[in-house]
mmCIF file of C-alpha atoms in Angstrom:
data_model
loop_
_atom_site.group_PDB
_atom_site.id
_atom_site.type_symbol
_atom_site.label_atom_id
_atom_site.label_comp_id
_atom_site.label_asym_id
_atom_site.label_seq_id
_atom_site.Cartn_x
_atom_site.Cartn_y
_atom_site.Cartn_z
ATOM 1 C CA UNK A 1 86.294 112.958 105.735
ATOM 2 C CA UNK A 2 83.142 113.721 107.604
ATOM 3 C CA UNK A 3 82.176 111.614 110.015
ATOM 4 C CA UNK A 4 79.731 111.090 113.151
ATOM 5 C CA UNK A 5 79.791 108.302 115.593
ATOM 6 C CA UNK A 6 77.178 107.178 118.430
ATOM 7 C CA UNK A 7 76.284 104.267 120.310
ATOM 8 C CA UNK A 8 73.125 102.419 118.798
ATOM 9 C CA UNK A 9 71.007 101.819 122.268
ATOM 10 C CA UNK A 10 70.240 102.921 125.066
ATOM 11 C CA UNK A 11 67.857 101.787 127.628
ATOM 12 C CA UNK A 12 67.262 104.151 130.817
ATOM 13 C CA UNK A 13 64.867 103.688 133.543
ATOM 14 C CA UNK A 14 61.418 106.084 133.712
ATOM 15 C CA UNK A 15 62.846 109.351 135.409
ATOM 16 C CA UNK A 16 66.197 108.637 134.914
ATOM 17 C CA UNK A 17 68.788 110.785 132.883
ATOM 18 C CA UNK A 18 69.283 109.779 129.830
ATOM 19 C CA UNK A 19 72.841 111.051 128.620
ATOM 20 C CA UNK A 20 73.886 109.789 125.002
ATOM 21 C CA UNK A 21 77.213 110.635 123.437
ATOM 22 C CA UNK A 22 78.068 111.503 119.935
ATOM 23 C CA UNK A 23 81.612 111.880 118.399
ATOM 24 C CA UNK A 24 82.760 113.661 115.492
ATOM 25 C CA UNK A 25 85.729 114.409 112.953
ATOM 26 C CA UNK A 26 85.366 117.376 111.335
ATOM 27 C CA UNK A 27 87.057 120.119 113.509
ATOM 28 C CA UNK A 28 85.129 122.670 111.073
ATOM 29 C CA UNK A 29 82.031 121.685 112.060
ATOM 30 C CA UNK A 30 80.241 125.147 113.421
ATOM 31 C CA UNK A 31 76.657 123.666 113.905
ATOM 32 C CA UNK A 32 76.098 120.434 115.975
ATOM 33 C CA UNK A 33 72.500 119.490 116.333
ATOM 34 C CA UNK A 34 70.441 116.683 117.972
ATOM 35 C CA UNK A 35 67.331 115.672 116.170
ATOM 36 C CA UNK A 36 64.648 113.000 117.391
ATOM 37 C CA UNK A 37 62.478 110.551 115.042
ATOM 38 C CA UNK A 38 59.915 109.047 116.451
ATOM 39 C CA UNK A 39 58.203 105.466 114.398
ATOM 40 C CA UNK A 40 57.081 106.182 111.295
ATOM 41 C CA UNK A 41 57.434 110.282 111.909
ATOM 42 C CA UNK A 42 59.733 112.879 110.265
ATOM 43 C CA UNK A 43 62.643 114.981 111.920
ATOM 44 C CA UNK A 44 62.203 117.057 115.017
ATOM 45 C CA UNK A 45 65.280 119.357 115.615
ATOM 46 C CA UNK A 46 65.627 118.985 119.317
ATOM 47 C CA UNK A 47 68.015 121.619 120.032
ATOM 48 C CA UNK A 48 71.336 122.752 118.524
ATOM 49 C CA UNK A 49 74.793 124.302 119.921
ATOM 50 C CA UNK A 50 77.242 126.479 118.131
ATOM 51 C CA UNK A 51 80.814 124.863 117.962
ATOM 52 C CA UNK A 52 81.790 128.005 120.130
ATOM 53 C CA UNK A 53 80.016 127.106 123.353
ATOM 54 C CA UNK A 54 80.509 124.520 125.819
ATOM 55 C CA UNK A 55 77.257 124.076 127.461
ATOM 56 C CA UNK A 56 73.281 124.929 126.671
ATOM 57 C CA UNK A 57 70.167 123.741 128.437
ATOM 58 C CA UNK A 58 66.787 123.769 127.480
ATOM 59 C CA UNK A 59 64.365 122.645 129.846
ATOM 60 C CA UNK A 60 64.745 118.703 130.031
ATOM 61 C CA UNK A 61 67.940 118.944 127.826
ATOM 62 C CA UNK A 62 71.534 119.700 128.432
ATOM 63 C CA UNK A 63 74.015 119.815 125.239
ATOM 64 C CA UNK A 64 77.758 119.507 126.325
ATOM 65 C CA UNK A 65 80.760 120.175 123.948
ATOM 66 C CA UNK A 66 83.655 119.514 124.122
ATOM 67 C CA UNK A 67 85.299 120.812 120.897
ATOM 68 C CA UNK A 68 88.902 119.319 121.810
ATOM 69 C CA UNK A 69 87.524 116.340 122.068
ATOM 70 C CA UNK A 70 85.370 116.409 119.215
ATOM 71 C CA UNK A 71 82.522 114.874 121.753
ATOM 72 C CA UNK A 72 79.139 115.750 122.133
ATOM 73 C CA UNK A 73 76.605 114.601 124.757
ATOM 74 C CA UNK A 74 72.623 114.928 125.738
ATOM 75 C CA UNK A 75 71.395 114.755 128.558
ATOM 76 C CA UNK A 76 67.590 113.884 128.849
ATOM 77 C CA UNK A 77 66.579 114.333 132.767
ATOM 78 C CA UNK A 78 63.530 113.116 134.366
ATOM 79 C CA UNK A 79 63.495 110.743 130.892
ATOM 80 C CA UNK A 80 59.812 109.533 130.508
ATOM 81 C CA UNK A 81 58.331 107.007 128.033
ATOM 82 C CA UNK A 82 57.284 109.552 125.194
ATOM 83 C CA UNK A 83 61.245 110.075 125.163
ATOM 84 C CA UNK A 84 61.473 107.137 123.295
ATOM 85 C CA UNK A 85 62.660 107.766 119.598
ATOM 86 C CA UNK A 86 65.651 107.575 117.906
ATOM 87 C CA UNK A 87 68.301 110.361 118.717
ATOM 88 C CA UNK A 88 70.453 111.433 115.713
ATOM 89 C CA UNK A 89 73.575 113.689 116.373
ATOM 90 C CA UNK A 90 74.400 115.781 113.108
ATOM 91 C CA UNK A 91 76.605 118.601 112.187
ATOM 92 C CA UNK A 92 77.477 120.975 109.776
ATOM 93 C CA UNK A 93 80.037 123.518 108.726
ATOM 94 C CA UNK A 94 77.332 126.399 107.663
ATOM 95 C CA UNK A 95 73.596 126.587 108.614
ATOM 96 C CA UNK A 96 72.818 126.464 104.890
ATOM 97 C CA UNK A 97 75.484 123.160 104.081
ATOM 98 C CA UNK A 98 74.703 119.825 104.115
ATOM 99 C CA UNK A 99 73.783 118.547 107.242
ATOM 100 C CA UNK A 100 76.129 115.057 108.255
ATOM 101 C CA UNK A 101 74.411 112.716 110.425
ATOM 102 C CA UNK A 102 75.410 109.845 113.056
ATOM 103 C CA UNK A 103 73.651 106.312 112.915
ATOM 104 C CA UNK A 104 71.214 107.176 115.713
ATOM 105 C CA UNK A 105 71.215 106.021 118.948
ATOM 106 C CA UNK A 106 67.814 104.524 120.183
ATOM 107 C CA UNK A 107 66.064 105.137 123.123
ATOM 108 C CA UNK A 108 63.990 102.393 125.093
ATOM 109 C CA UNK A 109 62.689 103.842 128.186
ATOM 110 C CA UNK A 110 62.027 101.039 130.951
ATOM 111 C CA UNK A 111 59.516 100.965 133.454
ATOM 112 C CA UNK B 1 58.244 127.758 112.042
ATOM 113 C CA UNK B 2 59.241 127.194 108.280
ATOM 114 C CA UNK B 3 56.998 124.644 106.830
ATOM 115 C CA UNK B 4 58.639 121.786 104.213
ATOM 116 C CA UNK B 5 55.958 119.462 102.416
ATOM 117 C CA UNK B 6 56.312 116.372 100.493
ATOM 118 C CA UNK B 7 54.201 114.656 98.069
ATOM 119 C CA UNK B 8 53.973 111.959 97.930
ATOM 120 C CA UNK B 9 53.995 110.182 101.242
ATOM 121 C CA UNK B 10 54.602 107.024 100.119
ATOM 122 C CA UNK B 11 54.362 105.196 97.135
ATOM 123 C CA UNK B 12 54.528 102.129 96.023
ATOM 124 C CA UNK B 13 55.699 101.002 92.262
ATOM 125 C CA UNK B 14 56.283 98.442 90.452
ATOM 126 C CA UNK B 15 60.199 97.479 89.204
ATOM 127 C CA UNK B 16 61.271 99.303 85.698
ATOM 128 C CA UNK B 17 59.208 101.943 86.521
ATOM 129 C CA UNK B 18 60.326 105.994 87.484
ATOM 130 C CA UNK B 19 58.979 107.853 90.643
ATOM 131 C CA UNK B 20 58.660 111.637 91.217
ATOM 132 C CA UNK B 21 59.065 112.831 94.417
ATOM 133 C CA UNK B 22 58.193 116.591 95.772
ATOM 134 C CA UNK B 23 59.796 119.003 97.837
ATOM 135 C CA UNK B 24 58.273 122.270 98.515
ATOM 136 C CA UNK B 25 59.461 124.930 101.640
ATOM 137 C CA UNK B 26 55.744 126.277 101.434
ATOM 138 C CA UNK B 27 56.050 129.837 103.476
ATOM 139 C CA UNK B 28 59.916 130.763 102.164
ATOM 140 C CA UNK B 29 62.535 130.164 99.718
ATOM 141 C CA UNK B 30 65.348 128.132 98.860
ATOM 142 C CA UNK B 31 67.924 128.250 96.744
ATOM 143 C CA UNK B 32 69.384 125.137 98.072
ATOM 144 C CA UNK B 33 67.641 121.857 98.955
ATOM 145 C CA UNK B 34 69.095 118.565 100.136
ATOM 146 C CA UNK B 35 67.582 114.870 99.443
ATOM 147 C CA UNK B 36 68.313 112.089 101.807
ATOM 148 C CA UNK B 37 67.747 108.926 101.645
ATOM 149 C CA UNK B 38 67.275 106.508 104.996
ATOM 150 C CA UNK B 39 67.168 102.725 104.924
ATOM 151 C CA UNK B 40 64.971 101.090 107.793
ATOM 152 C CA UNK B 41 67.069 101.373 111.290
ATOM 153 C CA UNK B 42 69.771 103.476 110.095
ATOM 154 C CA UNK B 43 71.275 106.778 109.284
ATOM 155 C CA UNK B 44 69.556 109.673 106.929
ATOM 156 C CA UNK B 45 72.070 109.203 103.684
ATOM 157 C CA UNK B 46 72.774 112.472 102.445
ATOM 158 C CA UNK B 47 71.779 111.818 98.470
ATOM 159 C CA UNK B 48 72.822 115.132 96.629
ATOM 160 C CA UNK B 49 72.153 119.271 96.980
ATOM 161 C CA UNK B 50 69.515 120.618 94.697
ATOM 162 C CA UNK B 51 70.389 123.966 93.759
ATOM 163 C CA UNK B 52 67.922 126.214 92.220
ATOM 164 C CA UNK B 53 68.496 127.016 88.248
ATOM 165 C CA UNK B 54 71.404 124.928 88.290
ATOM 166 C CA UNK B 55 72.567 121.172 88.385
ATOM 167 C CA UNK B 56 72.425 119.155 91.554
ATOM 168 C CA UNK B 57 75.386 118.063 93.518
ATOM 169 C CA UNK B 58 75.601 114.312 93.894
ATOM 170 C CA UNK B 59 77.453 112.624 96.998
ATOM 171 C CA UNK B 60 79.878 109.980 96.017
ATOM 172 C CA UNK B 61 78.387 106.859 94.876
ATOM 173 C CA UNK B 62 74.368 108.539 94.363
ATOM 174 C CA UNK B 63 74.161 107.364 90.555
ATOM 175 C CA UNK B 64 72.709 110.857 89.342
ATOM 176 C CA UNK B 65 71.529 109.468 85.824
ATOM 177 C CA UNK B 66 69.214 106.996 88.347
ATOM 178 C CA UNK B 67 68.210 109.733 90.601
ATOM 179 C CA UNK B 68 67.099 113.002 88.994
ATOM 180 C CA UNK B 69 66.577 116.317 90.990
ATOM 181 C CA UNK B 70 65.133 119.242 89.233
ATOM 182 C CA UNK B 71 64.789 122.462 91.298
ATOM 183 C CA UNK B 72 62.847 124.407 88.830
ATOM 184 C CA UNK B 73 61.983 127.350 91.554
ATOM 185 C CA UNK B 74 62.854 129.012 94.754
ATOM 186 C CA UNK B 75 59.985 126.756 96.648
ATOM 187 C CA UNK B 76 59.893 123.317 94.532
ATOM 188 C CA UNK B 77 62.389 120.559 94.019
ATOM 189 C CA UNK B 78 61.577 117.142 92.869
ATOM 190 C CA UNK B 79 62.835 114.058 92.883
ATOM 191 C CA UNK B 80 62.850 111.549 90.280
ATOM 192 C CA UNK B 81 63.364 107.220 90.635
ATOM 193 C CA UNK B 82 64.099 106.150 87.291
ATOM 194 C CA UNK B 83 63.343 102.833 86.154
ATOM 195 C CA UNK B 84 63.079 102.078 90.035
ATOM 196 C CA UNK B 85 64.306 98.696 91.638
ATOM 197 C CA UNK B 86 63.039 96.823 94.670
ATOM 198 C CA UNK B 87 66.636 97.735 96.178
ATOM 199 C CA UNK B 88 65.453 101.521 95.619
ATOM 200 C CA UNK B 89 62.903 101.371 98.480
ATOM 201 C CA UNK B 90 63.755 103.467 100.824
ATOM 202 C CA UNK B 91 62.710 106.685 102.899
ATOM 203 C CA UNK B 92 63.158 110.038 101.062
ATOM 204 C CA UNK B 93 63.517 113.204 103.328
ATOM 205 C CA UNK B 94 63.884 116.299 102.003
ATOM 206 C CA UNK B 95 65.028 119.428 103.849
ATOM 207 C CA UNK B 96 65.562 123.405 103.014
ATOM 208 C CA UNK B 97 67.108 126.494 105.009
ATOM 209 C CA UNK B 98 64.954 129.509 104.794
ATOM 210 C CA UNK B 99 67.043 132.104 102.046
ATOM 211 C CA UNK B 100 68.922 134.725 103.523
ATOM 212 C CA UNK B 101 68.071 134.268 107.209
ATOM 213 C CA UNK B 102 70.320 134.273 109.967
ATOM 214 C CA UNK B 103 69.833 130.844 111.725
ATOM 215 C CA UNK B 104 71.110 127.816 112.269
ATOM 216 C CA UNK B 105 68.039 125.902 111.336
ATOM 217 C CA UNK B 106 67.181 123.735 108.531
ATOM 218 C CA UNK B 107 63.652 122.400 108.165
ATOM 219 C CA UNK B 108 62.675 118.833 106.967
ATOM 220 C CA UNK B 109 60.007 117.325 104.988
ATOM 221 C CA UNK B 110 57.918 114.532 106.682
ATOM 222 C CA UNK B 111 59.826 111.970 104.043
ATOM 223 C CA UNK B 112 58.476 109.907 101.100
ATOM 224 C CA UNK B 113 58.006 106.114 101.668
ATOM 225 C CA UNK B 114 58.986 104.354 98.225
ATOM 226 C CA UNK B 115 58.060 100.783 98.155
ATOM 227 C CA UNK B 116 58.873 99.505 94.932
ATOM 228 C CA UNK B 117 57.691 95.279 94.353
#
């Protein structure tokens, strides 16, 4: 079945790179997303990659893929304290499917 | 961007009793909606797909006689507790794709805090 696995915590220094990996089964998967939630807040899709690319950076944020491995990483540099959230790893096999998300992996930023 | 609302909030109920929850894409439509469900510190739950004019699709284990989803139109689903338990509480999200476009993106609701004592 479905399934998405990352590490719970992560604690990084202020204006460090944070990098925080995410692994999945489903070699169908076409969409693989990263989504923040801050306390008490909703969902903020971060940024997204299509299971056909390997790499895509936007601003602060590098996505890496790699699709043999079924692994996905981001990379957060220069990571400062609003950073802090919980970072969520999903995917799905079509835009409009359900959307299978990993435990969440959060982020304590250090001073 | 696409907009999703939900109404209410948060709530908070007493045991026995049934909750509806809201979920409305308020500038396009949807013929599917999904309902999650996310307990304090963990994962969103994916509960079931609402699809519009016909029944919802339950994930394994969601009791769908316990949690009713009507998606009467293209912009509204809702979400119903029945005879709601203090296990029950819980954070409802909601989220929609936009019908017919070309994107990868599907839009959340700011989630429904259900507190039932």
């Amino acid at each position: 079945g479905e399934d998405v696995e990352q590490s719970l915590f992560l604690s990084v220094r202020e204006g460090d790179s944070s990098v925080i990996n995410c692994t999945y089964t489903d070699s169908s998967s076409t969409y693989l997303y990263w989504y923040k939630q801050e306390p008490g807040a909703g969902l903020q899709l971060l940024t997204y990659i299509f299971s056909n690319m390997d790499m895509k950076q936007d601003q602060r944020l590098t996505v890496l893929l790699n699709k043999k491995d079924k692994h996905l990483s981001l990379r957060i540099a220069d990571t400062q304290t609003g950073d802090s959230a919980i970072y969520f790893c999903a995917e799905s096999i079509r835009r409009d499917d359900k959307i299978i998300f990993g435990k969440g992996t959060r982020l304590h930023i250090l001073p | 961007g696409a907009v999703v609302s939900q109404h209410p909030s948060w709530v908070i109920c007493k045991s026995g009793t049934s909750v509806k929850i809201e979920c409305r894409s308020l500038d396009f439509q949807a013929t599917t909606m999904f309902w999650y469900r996310q307990f304090p510190k963990q994962s969103l739950m994916l509960m079931a797909t609402s699809n519009e004019g016909s029944k919802a699709t339950y994930e394994q284990g969601v009791e769908k006689d316990k949690f009713l989803i009507n998606h009467a139109s293209l912009t509204l689903s809702t979400l119903t507790v029945t005879s709601a338990h203090p296990e029950d509480s819980s954070f409802y999200i909601c989220s929609a794709g936009p019908q017919g476009e070309v994107s990868y993106e599907q839009y959340f609701g700011p989630g429904t805090r259900l507190t039932v004592t």
